[in-house]
PDB file of C-alpha atoms in Angstrom:
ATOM      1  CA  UNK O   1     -35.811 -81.942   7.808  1.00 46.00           C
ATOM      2  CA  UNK O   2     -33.573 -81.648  10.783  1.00 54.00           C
ATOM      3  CA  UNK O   3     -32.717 -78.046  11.819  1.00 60.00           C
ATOM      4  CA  UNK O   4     -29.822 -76.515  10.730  1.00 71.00           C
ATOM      5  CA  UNK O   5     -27.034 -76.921  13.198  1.00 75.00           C
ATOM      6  CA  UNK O   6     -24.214 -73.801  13.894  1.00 75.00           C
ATOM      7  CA  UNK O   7     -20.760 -73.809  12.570  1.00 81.00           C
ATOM      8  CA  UNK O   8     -18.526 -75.601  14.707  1.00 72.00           C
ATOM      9  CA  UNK O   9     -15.421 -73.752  16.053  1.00 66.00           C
ATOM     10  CA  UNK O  10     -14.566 -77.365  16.570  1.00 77.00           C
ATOM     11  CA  UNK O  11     -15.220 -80.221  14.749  1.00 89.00           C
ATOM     12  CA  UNK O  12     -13.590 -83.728  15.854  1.00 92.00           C
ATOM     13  CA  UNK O  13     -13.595 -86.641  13.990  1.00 97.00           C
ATOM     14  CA  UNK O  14     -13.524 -90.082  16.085  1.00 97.00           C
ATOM     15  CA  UNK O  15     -13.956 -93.492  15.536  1.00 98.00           C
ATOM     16  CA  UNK O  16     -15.489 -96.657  17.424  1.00 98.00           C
ATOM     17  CA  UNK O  17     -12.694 -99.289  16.724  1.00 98.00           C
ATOM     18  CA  UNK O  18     -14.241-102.495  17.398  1.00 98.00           C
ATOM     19  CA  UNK O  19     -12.429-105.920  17.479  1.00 98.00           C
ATOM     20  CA  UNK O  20     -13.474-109.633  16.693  1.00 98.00           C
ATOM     21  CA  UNK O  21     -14.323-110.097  20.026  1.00 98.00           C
ATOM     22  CA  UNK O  22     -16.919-106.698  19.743  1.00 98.00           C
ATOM     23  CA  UNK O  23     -15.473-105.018  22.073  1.00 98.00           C
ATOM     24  CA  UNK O  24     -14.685-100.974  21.545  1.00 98.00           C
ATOM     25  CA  UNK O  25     -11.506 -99.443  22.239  1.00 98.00           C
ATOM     26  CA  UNK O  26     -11.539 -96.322  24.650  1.00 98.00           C
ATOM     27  CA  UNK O  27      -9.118 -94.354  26.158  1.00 96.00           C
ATOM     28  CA  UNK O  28      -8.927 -92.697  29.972  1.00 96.00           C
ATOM     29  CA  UNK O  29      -8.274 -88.938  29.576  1.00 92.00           C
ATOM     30  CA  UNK O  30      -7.923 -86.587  32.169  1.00 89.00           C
ATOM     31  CA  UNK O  31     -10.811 -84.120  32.268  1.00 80.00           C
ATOM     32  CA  UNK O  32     -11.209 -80.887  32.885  1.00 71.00           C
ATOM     33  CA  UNK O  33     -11.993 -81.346  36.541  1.00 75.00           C
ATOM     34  CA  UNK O  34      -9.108 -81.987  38.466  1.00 78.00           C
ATOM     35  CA  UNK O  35      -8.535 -85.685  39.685  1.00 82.00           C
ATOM     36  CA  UNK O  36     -11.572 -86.242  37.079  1.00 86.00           C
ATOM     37  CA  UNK O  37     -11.340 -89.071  34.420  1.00 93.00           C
ATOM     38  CA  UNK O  38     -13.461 -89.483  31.324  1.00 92.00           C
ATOM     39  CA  UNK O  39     -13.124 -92.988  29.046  1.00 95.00           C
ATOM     40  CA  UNK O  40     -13.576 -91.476  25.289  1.00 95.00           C
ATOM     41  CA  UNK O  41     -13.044 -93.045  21.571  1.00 97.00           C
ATOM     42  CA  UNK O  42      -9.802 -92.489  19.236  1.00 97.00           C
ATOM     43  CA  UNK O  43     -10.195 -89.141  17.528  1.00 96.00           C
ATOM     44  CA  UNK O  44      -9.366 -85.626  17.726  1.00 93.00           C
ATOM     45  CA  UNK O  45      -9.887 -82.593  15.556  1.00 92.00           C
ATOM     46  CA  UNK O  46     -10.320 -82.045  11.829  1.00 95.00           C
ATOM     47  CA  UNK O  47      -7.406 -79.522  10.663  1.00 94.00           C
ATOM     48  CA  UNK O  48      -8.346 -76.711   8.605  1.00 92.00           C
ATOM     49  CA  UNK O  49      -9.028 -78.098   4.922  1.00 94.00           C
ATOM     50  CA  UNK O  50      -9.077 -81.940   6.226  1.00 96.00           C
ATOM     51  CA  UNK O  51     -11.959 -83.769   5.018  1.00 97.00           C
ATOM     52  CA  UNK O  52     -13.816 -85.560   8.421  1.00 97.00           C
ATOM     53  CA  UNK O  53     -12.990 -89.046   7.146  1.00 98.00           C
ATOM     54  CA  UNK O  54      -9.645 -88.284   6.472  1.00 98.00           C
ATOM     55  CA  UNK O  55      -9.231 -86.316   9.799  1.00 98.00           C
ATOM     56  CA  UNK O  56     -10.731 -89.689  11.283  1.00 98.00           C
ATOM     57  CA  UNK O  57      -8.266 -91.969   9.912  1.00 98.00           C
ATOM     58  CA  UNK O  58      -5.533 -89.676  10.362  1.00 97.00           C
ATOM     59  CA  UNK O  59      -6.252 -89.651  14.016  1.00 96.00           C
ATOM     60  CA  UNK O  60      -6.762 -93.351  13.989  1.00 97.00           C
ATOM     61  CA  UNK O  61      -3.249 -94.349  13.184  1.00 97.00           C
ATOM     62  CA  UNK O  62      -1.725 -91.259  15.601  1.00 96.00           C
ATOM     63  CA  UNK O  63      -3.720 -92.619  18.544  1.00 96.00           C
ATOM     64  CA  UNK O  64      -3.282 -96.291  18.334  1.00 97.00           C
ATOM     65  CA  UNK O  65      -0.986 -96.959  15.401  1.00 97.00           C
ATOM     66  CA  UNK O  66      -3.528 -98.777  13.094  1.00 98.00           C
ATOM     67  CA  UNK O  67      -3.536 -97.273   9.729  1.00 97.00           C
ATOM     68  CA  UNK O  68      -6.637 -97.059   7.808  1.00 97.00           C
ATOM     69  CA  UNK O  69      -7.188 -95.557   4.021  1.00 98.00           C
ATOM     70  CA  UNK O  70     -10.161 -92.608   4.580  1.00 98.00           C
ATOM     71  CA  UNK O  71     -12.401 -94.229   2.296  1.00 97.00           C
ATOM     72  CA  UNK O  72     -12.042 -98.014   3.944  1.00 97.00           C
ATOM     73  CA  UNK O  73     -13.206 -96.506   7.327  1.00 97.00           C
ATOM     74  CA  UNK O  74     -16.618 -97.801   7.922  1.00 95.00           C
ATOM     75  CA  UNK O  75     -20.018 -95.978   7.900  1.00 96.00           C
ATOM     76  CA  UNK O  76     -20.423 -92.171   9.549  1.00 97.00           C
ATOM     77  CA  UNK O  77     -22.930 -93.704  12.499  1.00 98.00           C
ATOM     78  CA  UNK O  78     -23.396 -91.119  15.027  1.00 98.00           C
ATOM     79  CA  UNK O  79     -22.854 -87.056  15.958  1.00 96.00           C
ATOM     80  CA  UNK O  80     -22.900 -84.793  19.065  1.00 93.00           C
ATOM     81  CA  UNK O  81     -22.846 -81.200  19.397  1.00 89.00           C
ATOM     82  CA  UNK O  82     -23.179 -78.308  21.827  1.00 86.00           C
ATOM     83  CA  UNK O  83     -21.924 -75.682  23.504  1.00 80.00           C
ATOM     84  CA  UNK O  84     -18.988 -76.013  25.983  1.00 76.00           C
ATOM     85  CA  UNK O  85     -16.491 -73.806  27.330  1.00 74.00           C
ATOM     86  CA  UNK O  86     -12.374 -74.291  27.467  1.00 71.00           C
ATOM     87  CA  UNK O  87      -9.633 -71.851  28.034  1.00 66.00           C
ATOM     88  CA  UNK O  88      -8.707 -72.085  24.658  1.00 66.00           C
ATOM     89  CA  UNK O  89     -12.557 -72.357  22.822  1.00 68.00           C
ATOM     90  CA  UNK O  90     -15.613 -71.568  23.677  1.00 69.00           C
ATOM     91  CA  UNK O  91     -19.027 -72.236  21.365  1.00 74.00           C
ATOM     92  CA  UNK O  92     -20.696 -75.272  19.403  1.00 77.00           C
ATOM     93  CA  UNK O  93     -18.491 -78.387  19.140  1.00 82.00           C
ATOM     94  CA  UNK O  94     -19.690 -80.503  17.191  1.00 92.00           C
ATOM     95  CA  UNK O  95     -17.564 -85.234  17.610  1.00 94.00           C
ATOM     96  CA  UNK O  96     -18.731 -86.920  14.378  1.00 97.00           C
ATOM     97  CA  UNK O  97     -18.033 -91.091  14.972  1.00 98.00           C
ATOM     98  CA  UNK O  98     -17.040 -93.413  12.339  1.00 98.00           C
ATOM     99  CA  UNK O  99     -17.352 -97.626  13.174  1.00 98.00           C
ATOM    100  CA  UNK O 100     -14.834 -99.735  11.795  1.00 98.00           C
ATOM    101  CA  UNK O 101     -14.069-103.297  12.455  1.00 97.00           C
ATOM    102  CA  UNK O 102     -10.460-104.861  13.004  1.00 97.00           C
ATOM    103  CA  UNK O 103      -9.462-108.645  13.814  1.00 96.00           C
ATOM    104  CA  UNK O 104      -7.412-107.663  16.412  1.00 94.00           C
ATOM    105  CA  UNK O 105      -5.058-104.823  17.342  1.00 95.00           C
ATOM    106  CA  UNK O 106      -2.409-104.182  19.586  1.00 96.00           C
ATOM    107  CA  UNK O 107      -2.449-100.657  20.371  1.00 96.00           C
ATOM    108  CA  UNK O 108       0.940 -98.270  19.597  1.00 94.00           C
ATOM    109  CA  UNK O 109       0.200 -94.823  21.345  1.00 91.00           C
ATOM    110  CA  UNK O 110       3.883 -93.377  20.292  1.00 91.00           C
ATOM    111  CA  UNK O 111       2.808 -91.509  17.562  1.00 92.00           C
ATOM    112  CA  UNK O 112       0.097 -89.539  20.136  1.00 89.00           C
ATOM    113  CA  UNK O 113       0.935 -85.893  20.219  1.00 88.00           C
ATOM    114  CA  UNK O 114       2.438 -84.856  23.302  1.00 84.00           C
ATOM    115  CA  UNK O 115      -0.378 -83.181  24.647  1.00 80.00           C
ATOM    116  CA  UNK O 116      -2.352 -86.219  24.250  1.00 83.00           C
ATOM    117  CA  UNK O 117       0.247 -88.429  25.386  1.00 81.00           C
ATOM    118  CA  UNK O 118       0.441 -86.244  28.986  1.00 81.00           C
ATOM    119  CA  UNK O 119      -3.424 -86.602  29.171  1.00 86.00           C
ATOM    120  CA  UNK O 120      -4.081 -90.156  28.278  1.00 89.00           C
ATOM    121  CA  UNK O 121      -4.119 -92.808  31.264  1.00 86.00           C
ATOM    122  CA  UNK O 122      -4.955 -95.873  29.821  1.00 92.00           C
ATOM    123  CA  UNK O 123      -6.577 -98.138  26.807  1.00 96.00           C
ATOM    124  CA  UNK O 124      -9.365-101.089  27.119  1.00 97.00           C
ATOM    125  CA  UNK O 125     -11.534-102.414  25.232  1.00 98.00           C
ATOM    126  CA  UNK O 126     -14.738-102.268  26.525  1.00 98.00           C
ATOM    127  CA  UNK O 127     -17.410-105.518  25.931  1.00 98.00           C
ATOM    128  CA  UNK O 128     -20.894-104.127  25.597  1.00 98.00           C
ATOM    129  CA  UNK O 129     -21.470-105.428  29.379  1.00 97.00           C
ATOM    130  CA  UNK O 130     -18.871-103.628  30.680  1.00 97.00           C
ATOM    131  CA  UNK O 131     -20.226-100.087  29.054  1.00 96.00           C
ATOM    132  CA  UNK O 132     -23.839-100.531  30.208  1.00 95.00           C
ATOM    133  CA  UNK O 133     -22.434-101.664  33.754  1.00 96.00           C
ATOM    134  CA  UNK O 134     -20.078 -99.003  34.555  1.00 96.00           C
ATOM    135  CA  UNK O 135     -19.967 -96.320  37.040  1.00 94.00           C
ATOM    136  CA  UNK O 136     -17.196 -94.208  34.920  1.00 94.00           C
ATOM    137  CA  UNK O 137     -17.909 -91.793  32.658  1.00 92.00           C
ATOM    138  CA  UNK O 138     -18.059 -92.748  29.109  1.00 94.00           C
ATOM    139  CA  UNK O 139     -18.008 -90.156  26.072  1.00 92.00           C
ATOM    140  CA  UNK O 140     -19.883 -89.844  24.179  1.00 93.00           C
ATOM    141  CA  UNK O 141     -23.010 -90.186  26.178  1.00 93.00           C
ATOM    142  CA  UNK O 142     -25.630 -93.111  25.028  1.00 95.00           C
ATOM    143  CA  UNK O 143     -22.670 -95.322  23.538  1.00 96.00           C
ATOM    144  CA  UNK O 144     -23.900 -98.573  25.060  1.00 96.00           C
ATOM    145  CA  UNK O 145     -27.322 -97.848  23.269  1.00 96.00           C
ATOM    146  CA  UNK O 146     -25.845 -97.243  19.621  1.00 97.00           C
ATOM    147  CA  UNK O 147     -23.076 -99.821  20.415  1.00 98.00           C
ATOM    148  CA  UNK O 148     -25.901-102.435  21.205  1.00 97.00           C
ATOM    149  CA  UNK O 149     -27.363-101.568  17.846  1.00 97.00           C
ATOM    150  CA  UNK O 150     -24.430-101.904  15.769  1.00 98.00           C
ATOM    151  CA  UNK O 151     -23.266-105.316  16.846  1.00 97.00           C
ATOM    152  CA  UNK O 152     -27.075-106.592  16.419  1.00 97.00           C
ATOM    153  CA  UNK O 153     -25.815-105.684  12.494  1.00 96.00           C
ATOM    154  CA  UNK O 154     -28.389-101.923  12.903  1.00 97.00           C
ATOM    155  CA  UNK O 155     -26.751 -99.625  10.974  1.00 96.00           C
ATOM    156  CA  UNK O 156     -28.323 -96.391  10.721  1.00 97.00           C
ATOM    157  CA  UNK O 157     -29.121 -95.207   7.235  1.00 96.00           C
ATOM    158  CA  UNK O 158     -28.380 -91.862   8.916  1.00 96.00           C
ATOM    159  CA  UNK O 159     -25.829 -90.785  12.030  1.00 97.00           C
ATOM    160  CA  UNK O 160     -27.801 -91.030  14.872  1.00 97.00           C
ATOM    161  CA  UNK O 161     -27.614 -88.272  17.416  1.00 96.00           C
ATOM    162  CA  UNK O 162     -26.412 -89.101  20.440  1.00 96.00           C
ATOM    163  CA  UNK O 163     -26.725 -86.743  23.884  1.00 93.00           C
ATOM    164  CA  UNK O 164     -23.948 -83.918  24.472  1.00 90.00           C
ATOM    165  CA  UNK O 165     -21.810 -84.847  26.975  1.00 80.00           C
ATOM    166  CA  UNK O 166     -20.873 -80.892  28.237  1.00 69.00           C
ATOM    167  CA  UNK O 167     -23.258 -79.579  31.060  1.00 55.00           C
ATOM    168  CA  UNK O 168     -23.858 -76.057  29.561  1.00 43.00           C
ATOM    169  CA  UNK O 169     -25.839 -76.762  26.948  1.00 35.00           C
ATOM    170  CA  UNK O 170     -27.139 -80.520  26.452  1.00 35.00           C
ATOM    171  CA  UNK O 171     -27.176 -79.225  22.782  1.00 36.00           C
TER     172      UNK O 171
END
């Protein structure tokens, strides 16, 4: 039995979009250093009373415009958590990431909130190559490894836990 993990004061729901092609859609946020980028998955946080799937799918179609039903998002694969500190939160945070599969997709960031909109610098999707071979920082951390196992058809019967991505507390 894994130990039992602290209440988040933030929980985010995200999802690893993947096209025909397999590669994974990221986008390039400003982070909190300045002049610092970071490449990380749709997603966002779960509103008070929002089921994670929903908050997920919700965040799916605000981010790039693709609009999924909650319950045809694929399987809950992966989870991070830790401690991290922001001028508006500090404590455990806790990114839970959904796969799902799409044909194709042209992404439609005009329904982004504006505070996402002013940080967001780009969209690509990424081929598994390109994530193990670059220099930029990807969140969350280990995604070529679990990506790697997903396309090879390795689903985990449970979310796998990948490596915190905040230096105060590798969680």
């Amino acid at each position: 039995m894994s130990p039992r993990r602290p209440r988040p004061v933030r929980r985010s729901a995200r999802v690893l979009l993947l096209d025909a092609a397999d590669r994974l859609l990221l986008f390039r946020m400003k982070d909190a250093t300045p002049g610092a980028f970071c490449w990380i998955t749709p997603g966002g946080g779960v509103r008070r009373a929002e089921r994670v799937r929903a908050a997920a799918a919700r965040e799916l179609w605000e981010e790039t415009g693709l609009r999924v039903a909650p319950r045809d998002l694929g399987a809950r694969v992966a989870w991070t958590g830790g401690r991290a500190e922001f001028s508006w939160a500090s404590g455990y945070f806790e990114d839970v990431f959904f796969l799902h599969r799409v044909r194709a997709h042209e992404v439609d960031t005009s329904h982004m909130e504006e505070l996402e909109r002013g940080q967001t610098t780009a969209h690509h999707w990424w081929s598994l190559d390109e994530l193990a071979a670059t220099g930029e920082r990807i969140h969350p951390f280990g995604l070529p490894g679990l990506l790697g196992e997903l396309l090879a058809g390795r689903i985990p019967a449970e979310p796998v836990r990948l490596p915190w991505h905040h230096a105060q507390d590798p969680g």
